[in-house]
Coordinates of C-alpha atoms and ligand atoms in Angstrom, one line a residue:
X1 CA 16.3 -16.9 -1.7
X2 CA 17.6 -13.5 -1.4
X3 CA 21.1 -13.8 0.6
X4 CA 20.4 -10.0 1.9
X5 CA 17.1 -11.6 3.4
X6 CA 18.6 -14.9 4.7
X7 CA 18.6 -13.0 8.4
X8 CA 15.1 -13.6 8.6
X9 CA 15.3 -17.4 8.2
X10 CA 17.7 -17.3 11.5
X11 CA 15.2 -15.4 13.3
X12 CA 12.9 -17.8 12.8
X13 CA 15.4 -20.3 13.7
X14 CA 15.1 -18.8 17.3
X15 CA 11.7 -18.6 17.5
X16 CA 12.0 -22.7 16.6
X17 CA 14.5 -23.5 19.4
X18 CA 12.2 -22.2 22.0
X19 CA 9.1 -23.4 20.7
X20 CA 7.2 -20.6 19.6
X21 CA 7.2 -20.8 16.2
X22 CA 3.4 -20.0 14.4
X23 CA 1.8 -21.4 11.5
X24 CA -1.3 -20.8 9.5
X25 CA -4.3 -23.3 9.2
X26 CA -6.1 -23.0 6.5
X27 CA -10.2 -23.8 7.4
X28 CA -13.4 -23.2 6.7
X29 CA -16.0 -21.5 9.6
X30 CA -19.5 -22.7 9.4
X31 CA -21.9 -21.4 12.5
X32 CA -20.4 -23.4 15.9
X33 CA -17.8 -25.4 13.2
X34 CA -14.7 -25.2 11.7
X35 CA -13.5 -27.8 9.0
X36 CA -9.8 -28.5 8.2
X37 CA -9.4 -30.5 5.2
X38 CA -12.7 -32.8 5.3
X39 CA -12.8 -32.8 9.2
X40 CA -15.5 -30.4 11.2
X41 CA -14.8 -29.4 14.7
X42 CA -16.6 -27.8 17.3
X43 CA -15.1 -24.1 17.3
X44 CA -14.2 -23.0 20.1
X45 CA -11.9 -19.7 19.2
X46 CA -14.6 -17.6 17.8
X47 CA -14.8 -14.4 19.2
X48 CA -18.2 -14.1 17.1
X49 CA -20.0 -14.4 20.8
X50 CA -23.7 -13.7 19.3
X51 CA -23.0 -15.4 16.4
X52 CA -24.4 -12.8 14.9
X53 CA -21.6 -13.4 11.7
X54 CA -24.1 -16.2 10.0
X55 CA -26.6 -13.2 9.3
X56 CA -24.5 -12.0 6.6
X57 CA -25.6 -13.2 3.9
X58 CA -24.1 -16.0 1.8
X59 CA -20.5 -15.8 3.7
X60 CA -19.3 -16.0 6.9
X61 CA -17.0 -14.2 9.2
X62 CA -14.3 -15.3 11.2
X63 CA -14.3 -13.4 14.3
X64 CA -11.4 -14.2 15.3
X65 CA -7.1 -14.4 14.3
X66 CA -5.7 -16.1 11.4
X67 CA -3.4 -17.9 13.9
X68 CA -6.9 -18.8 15.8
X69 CA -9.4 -19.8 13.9
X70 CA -10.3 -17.1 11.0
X71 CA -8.0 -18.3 8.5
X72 CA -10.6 -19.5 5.3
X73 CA -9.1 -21.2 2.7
X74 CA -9.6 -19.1 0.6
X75 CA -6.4 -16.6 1.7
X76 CA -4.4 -19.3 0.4
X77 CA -5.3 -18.9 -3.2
X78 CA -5.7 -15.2 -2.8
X79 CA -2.0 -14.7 -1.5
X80 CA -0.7 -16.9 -4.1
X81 CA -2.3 -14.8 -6.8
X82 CA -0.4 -12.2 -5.2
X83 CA 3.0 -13.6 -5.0
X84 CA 2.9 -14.6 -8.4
X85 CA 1.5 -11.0 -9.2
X86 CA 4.4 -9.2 -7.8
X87 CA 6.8 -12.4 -8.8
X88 CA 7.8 -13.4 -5.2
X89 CA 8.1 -16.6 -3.3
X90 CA 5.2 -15.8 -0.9
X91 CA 2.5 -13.2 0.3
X92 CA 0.3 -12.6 2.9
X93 CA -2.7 -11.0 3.8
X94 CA -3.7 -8.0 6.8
X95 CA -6.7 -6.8 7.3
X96 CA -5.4 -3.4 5.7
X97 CA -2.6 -2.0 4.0
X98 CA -1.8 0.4 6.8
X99 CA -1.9 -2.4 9.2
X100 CA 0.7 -4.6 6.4
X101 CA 3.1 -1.1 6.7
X102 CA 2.9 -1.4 10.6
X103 CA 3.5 -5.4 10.8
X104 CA 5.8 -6.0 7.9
X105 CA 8.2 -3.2 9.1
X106 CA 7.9 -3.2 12.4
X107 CA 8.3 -7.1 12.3
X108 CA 11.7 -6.8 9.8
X109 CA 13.5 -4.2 11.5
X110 CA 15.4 -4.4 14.8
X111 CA 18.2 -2.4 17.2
X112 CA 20.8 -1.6 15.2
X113 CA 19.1 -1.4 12.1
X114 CA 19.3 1.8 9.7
X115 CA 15.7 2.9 7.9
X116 CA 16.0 5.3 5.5
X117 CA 12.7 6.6 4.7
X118 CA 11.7 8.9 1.7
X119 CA 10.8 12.5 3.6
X120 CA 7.0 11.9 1.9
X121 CA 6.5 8.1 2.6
X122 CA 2.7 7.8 4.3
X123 CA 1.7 8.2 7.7
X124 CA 1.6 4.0 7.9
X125 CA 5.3 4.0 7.1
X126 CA 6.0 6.7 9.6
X127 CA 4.2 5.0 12.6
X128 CA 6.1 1.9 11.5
X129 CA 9.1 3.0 12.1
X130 CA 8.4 4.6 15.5
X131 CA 7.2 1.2 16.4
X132 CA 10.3 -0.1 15.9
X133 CA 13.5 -0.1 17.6
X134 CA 15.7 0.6 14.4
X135 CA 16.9 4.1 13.9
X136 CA 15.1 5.9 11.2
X137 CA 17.0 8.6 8.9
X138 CA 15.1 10.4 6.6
X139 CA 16.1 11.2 3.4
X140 CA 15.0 14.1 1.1
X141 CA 12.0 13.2 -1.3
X142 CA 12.8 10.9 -4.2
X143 CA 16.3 12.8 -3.6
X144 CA 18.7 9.5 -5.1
X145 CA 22.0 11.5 -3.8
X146 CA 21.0 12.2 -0.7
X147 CA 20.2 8.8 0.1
X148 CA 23.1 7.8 -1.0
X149 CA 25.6 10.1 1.0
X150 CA 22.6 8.7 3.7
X151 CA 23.5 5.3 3.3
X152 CA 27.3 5.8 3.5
X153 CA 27.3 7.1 7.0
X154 CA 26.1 4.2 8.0
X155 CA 28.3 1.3 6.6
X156 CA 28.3 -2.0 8.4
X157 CA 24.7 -1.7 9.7
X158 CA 21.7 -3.1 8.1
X159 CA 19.9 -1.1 5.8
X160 CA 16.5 -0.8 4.6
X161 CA 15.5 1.5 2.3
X162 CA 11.6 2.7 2.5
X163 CA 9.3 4.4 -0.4
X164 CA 6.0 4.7 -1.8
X165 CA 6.1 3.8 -5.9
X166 CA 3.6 6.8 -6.3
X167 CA 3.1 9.3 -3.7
X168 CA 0.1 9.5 -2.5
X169 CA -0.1 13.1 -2.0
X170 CA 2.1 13.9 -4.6
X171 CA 1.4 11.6 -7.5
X172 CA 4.9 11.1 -8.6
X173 CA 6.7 7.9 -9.2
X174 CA 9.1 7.0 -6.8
X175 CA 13.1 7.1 -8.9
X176 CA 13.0 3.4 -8.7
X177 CA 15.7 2.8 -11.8
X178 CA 18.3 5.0 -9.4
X179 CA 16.8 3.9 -5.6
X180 CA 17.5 0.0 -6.4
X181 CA 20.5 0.3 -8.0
X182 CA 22.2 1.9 -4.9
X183 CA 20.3 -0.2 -2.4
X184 CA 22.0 -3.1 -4.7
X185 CA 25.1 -1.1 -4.6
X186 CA 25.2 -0.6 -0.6
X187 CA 23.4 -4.3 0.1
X188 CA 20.3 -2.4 1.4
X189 CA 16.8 -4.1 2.0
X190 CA 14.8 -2.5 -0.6
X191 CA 10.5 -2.3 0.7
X192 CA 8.3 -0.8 -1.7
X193 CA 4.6 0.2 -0.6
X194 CA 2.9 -0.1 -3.9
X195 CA -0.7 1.1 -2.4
X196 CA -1.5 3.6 -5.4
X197 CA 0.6 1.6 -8.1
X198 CA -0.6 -1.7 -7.7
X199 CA -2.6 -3.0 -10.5
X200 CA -2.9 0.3 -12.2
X201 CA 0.5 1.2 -13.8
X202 CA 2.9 -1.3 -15.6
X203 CA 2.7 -4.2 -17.8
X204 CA -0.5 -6.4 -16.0
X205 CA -0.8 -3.9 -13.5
X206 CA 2.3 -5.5 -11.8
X207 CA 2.7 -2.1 -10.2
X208 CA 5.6 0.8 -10.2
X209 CA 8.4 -1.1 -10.2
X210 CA 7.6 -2.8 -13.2
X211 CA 7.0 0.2 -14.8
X212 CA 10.2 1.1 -14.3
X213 CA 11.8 -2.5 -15.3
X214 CA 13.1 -3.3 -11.8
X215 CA 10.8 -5.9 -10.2
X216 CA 13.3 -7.9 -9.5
X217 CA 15.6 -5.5 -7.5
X218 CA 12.7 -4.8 -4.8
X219 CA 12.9 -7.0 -1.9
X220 CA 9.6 -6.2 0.0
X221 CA 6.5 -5.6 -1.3
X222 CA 3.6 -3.6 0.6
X223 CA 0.2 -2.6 -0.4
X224 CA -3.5 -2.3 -0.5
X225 CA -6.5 -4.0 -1.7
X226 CA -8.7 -1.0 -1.6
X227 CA -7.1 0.9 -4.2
X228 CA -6.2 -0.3 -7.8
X229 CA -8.6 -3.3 -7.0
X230 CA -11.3 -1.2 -5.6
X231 CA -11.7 -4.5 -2.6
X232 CA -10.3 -4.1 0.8
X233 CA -7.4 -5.4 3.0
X234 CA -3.3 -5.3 2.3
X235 CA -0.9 -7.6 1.8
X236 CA 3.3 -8.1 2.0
X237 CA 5.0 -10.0 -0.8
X238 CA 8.2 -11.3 -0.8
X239 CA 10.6 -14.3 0.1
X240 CA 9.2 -17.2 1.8
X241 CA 11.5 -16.8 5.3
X242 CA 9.9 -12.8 5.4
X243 CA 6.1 -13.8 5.4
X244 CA 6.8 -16.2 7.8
X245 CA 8.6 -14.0 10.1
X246 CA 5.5 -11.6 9.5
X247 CA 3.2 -14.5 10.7
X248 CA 5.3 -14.9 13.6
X249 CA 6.8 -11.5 14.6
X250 CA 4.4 -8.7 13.0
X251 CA 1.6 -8.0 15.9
X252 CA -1.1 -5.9 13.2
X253 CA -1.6 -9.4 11.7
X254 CA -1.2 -11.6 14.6
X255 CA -3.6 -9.7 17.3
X256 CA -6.5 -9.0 15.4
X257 CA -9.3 -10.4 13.9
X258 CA -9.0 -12.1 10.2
X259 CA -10.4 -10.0 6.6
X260 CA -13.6 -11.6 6.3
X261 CA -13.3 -13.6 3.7
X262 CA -15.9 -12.4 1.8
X263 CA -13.7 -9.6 1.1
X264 CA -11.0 -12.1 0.5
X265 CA -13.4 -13.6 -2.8
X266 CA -14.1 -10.0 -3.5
X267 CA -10.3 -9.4 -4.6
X268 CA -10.0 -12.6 -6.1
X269 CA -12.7 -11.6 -8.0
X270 CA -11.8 -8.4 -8.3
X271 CA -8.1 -9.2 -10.5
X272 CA -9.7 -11.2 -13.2
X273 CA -12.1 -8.2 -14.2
X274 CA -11.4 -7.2 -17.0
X275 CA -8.6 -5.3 -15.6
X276 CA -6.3 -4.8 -18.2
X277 CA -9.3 -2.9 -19.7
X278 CA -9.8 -0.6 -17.1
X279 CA -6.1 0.1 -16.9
X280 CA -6.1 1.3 -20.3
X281 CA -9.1 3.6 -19.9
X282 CA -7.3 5.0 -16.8
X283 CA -4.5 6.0 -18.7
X284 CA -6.7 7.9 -21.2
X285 CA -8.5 9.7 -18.6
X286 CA -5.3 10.9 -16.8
X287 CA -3.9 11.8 -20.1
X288 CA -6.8 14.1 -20.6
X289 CA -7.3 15.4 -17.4
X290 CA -3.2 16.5 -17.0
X291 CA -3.0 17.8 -20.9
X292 CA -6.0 19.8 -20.2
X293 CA -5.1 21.2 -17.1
X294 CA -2.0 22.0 -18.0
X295 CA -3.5 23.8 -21.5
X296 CA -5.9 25.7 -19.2
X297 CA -2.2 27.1 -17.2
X298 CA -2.6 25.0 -14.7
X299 CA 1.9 23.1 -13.9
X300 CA 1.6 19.7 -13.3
X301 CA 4.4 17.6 -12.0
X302 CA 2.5 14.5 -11.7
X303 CA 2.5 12.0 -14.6
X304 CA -0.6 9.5 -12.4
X305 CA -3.5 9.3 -11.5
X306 CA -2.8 11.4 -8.5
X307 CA -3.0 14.8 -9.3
X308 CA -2.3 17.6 -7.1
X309 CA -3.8 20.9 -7.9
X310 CA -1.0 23.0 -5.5
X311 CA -2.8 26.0 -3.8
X312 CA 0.1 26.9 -0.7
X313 CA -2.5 28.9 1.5
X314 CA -4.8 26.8 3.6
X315 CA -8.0 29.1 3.6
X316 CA -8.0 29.5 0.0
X317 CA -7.3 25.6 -0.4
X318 CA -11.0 25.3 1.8
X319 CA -12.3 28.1 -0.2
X320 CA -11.0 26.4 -3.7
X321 CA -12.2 23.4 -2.4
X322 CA -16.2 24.3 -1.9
X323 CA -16.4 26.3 -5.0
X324 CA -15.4 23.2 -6.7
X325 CA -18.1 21.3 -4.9
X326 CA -20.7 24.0 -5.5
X327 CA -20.2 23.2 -9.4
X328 CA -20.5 19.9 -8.7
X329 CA -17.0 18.7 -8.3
X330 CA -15.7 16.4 -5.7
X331 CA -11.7 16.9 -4.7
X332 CA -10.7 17.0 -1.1
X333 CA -8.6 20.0 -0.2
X334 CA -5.3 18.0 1.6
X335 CA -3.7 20.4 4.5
X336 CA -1.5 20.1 7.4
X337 CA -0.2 17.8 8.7
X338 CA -0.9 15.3 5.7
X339 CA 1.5 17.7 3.4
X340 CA 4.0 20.3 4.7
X341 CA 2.2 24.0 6.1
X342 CA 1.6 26.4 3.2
X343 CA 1.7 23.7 0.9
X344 CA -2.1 23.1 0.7
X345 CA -3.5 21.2 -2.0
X346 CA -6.7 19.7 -4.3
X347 CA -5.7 16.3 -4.6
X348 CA -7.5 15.3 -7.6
X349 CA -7.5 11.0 -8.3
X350 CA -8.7 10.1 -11.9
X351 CA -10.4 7.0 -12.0
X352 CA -11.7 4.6 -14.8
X353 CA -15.6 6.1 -14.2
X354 CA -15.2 9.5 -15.7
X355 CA -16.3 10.2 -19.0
X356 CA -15.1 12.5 -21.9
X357 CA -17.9 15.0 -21.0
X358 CA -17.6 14.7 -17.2
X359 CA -13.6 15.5 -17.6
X360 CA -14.1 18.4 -20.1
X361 CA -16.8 19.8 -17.4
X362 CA -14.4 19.5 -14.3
X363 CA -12.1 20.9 -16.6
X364 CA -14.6 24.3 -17.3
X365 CA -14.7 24.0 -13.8
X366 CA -10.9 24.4 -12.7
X367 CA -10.3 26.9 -15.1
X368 CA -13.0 28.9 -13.0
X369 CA -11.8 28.2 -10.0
X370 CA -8.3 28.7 -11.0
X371 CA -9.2 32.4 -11.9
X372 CA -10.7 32.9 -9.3
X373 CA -8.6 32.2 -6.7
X374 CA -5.7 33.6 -8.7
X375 CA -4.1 30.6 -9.1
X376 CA -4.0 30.9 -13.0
Ligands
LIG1 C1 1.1 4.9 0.4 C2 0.0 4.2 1.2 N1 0.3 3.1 1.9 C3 -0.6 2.5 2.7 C4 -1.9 3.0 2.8 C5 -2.9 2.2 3.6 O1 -3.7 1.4 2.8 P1 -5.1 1.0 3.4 O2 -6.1 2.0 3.0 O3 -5.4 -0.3 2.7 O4 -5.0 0.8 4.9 C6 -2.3 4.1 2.1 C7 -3.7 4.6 2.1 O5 -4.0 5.7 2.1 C8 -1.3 4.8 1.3 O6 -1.6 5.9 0.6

């Protein structure tokens, strides 16, 4: 166990003394039932009150908490995949990755507590730290010195240091070689919300900070289901003492309904395929995508599958935007307040679908729109 973590496991030690402590059981819902082990029970925690739930077919769903009575069995081999995925003690599952951002940091964090949080970290990361009652410094973007002159101000405090691994809106990777060596160096919690670099950058899709080498150095994983995997739902990994503090403390997972676990199977299912595969076809279709844009004129700072075509201007973002879809091109203009004003953007994601023809079309197709919008 992580000594920098070990806080956690005295938390818990509270929530013991005054009998309050939660834990997960894991069963199986079958119409009015609920089986532990080999033993079916009545259920009488559903909040399935039609029991309508039955009509989907071949699977249930919970309808209800997974401290209730929605927590299937099979979370438990899901969130070990996980943990061993990102090489941590434990994991668990929230019904979304926003929802893991909101509980996981709002759950760690307390009054006196110093987050410093990358200027660009996601809306889910923002609203988790207003949840809380630590005080949140922001730091400029992937800007390693000034987190550090950050962190020194605040000496003696507990420190956790938030960032995406790839920015959503951005598509960079997060400086994750210099960001954990001075968390290491100042004893700061490091969290990482993987969402856009699990499972489709590094060695197994292990995510961005094994791209960079530094697994080991991050103490908190967040992220998503519904991105790299292409299911649904989030998930926190780390030491054993933090997911059950998250089981006990973080409200997104405790006060609401369960991931039907349907969905649960669906990610299971969902790491096997042929992923590695996939991963590899990724890569060639960014590769192509960013060469060719940038041959056409186009600068691209991105080295993902996030790829922002930067426009400033709002209205001629809109206006880029629908002349793109007129030829048949789907890429969401991104405005305020998702990026900064006059910062308007395509935010092109390459995926593993596109063929050779359909890139070298979209690319015809930028070049167009590039000219005409004088961006080129
Ligand atoms: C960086 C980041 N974190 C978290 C989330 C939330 O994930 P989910 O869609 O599973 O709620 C997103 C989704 O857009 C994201 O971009």
């Amino acid at each position: 166990m992580k000594h920098k973590l070990k806080f956690a496991d005295h938390i818990l030690a509270e929530i013991r003394k005054e009998n309050l402590y939660r834990q997960l059981r894991y069963g199986k819902v079958h119409g009015p039932f609920i089986t532990f082990n080999s033993k079916s029970l009545v259920n009488f925690c559903s909040n399935d009150y039609l029991g309508l739930s039955g009509v989907v077919p071949q699977s249930q769903l919970q309808s209800s908490s997974r401290l209730v009575s929605g927590n299937d069995v099979s979370f438990k081999k899901l969130e070990g995949t996980l943990a061993k995925h990102k090489s941590q003690e434990s994991s668990l599952i929230f019904p979304t990755g926003y929802m893991a951002n909101l509980g996981t940091i709002s759950a760690l964090t307390q009054k006196g507590d110093i987050i410093l949080s990358d200027e660009l970290n996601h809306a889910s990361i923002i609203e988790a730290c207003r949840l809380g009652t630590a005080k949140t410094v922001i730091y400029k973007h992937n800007n390693a010195e000034d987190l550090e002159k950050k962190l020194r101000k605040h000496d003696g405090a507990r420190k956790f240091i938030i960032t995406e691994g790839i920015f959503s809106m951005d598509g960079d990777f997060a400086a994750l070689g210099q960001i954990s060596e001075i968390s290491g160096k100042h004893g700061a919690i490091l969290v990482l919300d993987d969402a856009h670099g699990d499972f489709t950058v590094g060695p197994d899709g292990r995510g961005s900070a094994s791209h960079f080498g530094v697994e080991k150095k991050i103490d908190v994983y967040t992220s998503s289901l519904s991105k790299g995997l292409g299911a649904f739902g989030g998930y926190v990994a780390s030491d054993d003492s933090v997911i059950q503090l998250c089981i006990n403390r973080a409200r997104s997972f405790i006060y609401t309904s369960a991931l039907p676990s349907f969905l649960v199977d669906l990610a299971l299912n969902r790491i096997g395929q042929d992923r590695e595969k996939r991963q590899k076809k990724l890569q060639q279709n960014v590769s192509m995508l960013s060469c060719g844009l940038e041959r056409i004129g186009y600068q691209i700072n991105s080295e993902t599958h996030i790829i922002p075509i930067i426009i400033g201007n709002e209205k001629t973002a809109l206006e880029f935007g629908r002349y793109l879809y007129d030829n048949g091109i789907f890429a969401q203009p991104i405005r305020y307040p998702t990026v900064a004003k006059n910062s308007a953007r395509i935010r092109v994601s390459v995926t593993a679908w596109l063929t050779k023809t359909q890139i070298q079309t979209a690319l015809r197709v930028f070049e167009k729109a590039g000219k005409k919008f004088g961006i080129l």
